[in-house]
PDB file of C-alpha atoms in Angstrom:
ATOM      1  CA  MET A 448       0.000   0.000   0.000  1.00  0.00           C
ATOM      2  CA  LYS A 449       1.326   3.433  -0.934  1.00  0.00           C
ATOM      3  CA  ILE A 450       0.188   6.535   0.922  1.00  0.00           C
ATOM      4  CA  THR A 451       0.061   9.861  -0.903  1.00  0.00           C
ATOM      5  CA  PHE A 452      -0.493  12.936   1.245  1.00  0.00           C
ATOM      6  CA  PHE A 453      -1.816  16.014  -0.598  1.00  0.00           C
ATOM      7  CA  PHE A 454      -1.640  19.426   1.004  1.00  0.00           C
ATOM      8  CA  PHE A 455      -2.070  23.066   0.033  1.00  0.00           C
ATOM      9  CA  CYS A 456       0.480  25.846   0.535  1.00  0.00           C
ATOM     10  CA  LYS A 457       3.746  25.991   2.349  1.00  0.00           C
ATOM     11  CA  THR A 458       3.742  26.629   6.058  1.00  0.00           C
ATOM     12  CA  THR A 459       5.504  29.539   7.672  1.00  0.00           C
ATOM     13  CA  PHE A 460       5.533  27.834  11.053  1.00  0.00           C
ATOM     14  CA  PRO A 461       8.760  25.902  11.690  1.00  0.00           C
ATOM     15  CA  PHE A 462       7.102  23.496  14.163  1.00  0.00           C
ATOM     16  CA  VAL A 463       4.624  22.342  11.494  1.00  0.00           C
ATOM     17  CA  LYS A 464       7.443  21.620   9.041  1.00  0.00           C
ATOM     18  CA  GLU A 465       9.382  19.825  11.779  1.00  0.00           C
ATOM     19  CA  GLY A 466       6.348  17.711  12.679  1.00  0.00           C
ATOM     20  CA  CYS A 467       5.766  16.783   9.040  1.00  0.00           C
ATOM     21  CA  ASP A 468       9.419  15.800   8.643  1.00  0.00           C
ATOM     22  CA  ILE A 469       9.238  13.554  11.725  1.00  0.00           C
ATOM     23  CA  PHE A 470       6.012  11.945  10.484  1.00  0.00           C
ATOM     24  CA  ILE A 471       7.469  11.298   7.020  1.00  0.00           C
ATOM     25  CA  LYS A 472      10.657   9.834   8.451  1.00  0.00           C
ATOM     26  CA  ARG A 473       8.672   7.442  10.652  1.00  0.00           C
ATOM     27  CA  ILE A 474       6.053   6.335   8.133  1.00  0.00           C
ATOM     28  CA  LYS A 475       8.589   5.578   5.388  1.00  0.00           C
ATOM     29  CA  HIS A 476       9.794   2.636   7.491  1.00  0.00           C
ATOM     30  CA  TYR A 477       6.380   0.957   7.157  1.00  0.00           C
ATOM     31  CA  THR A 478       4.988   1.836   3.736  1.00  0.00           C
ATOM     32  CA  PRO A 479       5.852   3.736   0.565  1.00  0.00           C
ATOM     33  CA  PHE A 480       4.924   7.367   1.090  1.00  0.00           C
ATOM     34  CA  GLU A 481       4.677  10.412  -1.153  1.00  0.00           C
ATOM     35  CA  LEU A 482       4.095  14.034  -0.189  1.00  0.00           C
ATOM     36  CA  VAL A 483       2.417  16.180  -2.869  1.00  0.00           C
ATOM     37  CA  GLU A 484       2.194  19.934  -2.432  1.00  0.00           C
ATOM     38  CA  LEU A 485      -0.719  21.376  -4.402  1.00  0.00           C
ATOM     39  CA  PRO A 486      -0.555  25.011  -5.512  1.00  0.00           C
ATOM     40  CA  GLU A 487      -2.435  27.595  -3.495  1.00  0.00           C
ATOM     41  CA  LEU A 488      -5.634  28.828  -5.063  1.00  0.00           C
ATOM     42  CA  ASN A 489      -5.518  32.341  -6.492  1.00  0.00           C
ATOM     43  CA  ASN A 490      -8.078  35.108  -5.936  1.00  0.00           C
ATOM     44  CA  VAL A 491      -9.918  33.372  -3.098  1.00  0.00           C
ATOM     45  CA  SER A 492     -10.623  36.540  -1.120  1.00  0.00           C
ATOM     46  CA  SER A 493     -13.823  37.068  -3.116  1.00  0.00           C
ATOM     47  CA  LEU A 494     -14.999  33.476  -2.551  1.00  0.00           C
ATOM     48  CA  SER A 495     -16.890  32.048   0.388  1.00  0.00           C
ATOM     49  CA  ARG A 496     -15.294  29.397   2.565  1.00  0.00           C
ATOM     50  CA  VAL A 497     -17.497  26.738   0.959  1.00  0.00           C
ATOM     51  CA  GLN A 498     -16.488  27.834  -2.549  1.00  0.00           C
ATOM     52  CA  VAL A 499     -12.805  27.618  -1.599  1.00  0.00           C
ATOM     53  CA  LYS A 500     -13.297  24.092  -0.238  1.00  0.00           C
ATOM     54  CA  VAL A 501     -15.086  23.059  -3.447  1.00  0.00           C
ATOM     55  CA  ARG A 502     -12.222  24.371  -5.606  1.00  0.00           C
ATOM     56  CA  GLU A 503      -9.652  22.661  -3.385  1.00  0.00           C
ATOM     57  CA  GLY A 504     -11.635  19.426  -3.640  1.00  0.00           C
ATOM     58  CA  GLU A 505     -11.702  19.659  -7.426  1.00  0.00           C
ATOM     59  CA  LEU A 506      -7.919  20.107  -7.480  1.00  0.00           C
ATOM     60  CA  ILE A 507      -7.416  17.095  -5.215  1.00  0.00           C
ATOM     61  CA  VAL A 508      -9.723  14.909  -7.336  1.00  0.00           C
ATOM     62  CA  LYS A 509      -7.739  15.816 -10.477  1.00  0.00           C
ATOM     63  CA  ASN A 510      -4.620  14.393  -8.804  1.00  0.00           C
ATOM     64  CA  ILE A 511      -6.141  11.084  -7.650  1.00  0.00           C
ATOM     65  CA  ARG A 512      -5.763   8.015  -9.831  1.00  0.00           C
ATOM     66  CA  GLU A 513      -8.821   5.924 -10.566  1.00  0.00           C
ATOM     67  CA  GLY A 514      -9.417   2.946  -8.289  1.00  0.00           C
ATOM     68  CA  VAL A 515      -7.566   4.198  -5.207  1.00  0.00           C
ATOM     69  CA  LYS A 516      -9.032   4.492  -1.723  1.00  0.00           C
ATOM     70  CA  VAL A 517      -9.248   8.038  -0.388  1.00  0.00           C
ATOM     71  CA  ILE A 518      -9.229   9.197   3.227  1.00  0.00           C
ATOM     72  CA  LEU A 519      -9.883  12.876   3.844  1.00  0.00           C
ATOM     73  CA  LEU A 520      -8.383  14.605   6.868  1.00  0.00           C
ATOM     74  CA  VAL A 521      -9.688  18.097   7.505  1.00  0.00           C
TER      75      VAL A 521
END
């Protein structure tokens, strides 16, 4: 089983980056793992929170291969 973790935007908080690095280092011992950074959405200030989530969802779906199981963490 391969795990692919999709996320939006880079973090400016060092502790988040450090936590992600620790998680990746640990999980790679058990299963193949890939981290995919998706580009931030542009011009979202005029959109509602729901509209932003819909656009993010569409971008995630475009990057998922057919036939894979998906688990969403919000």
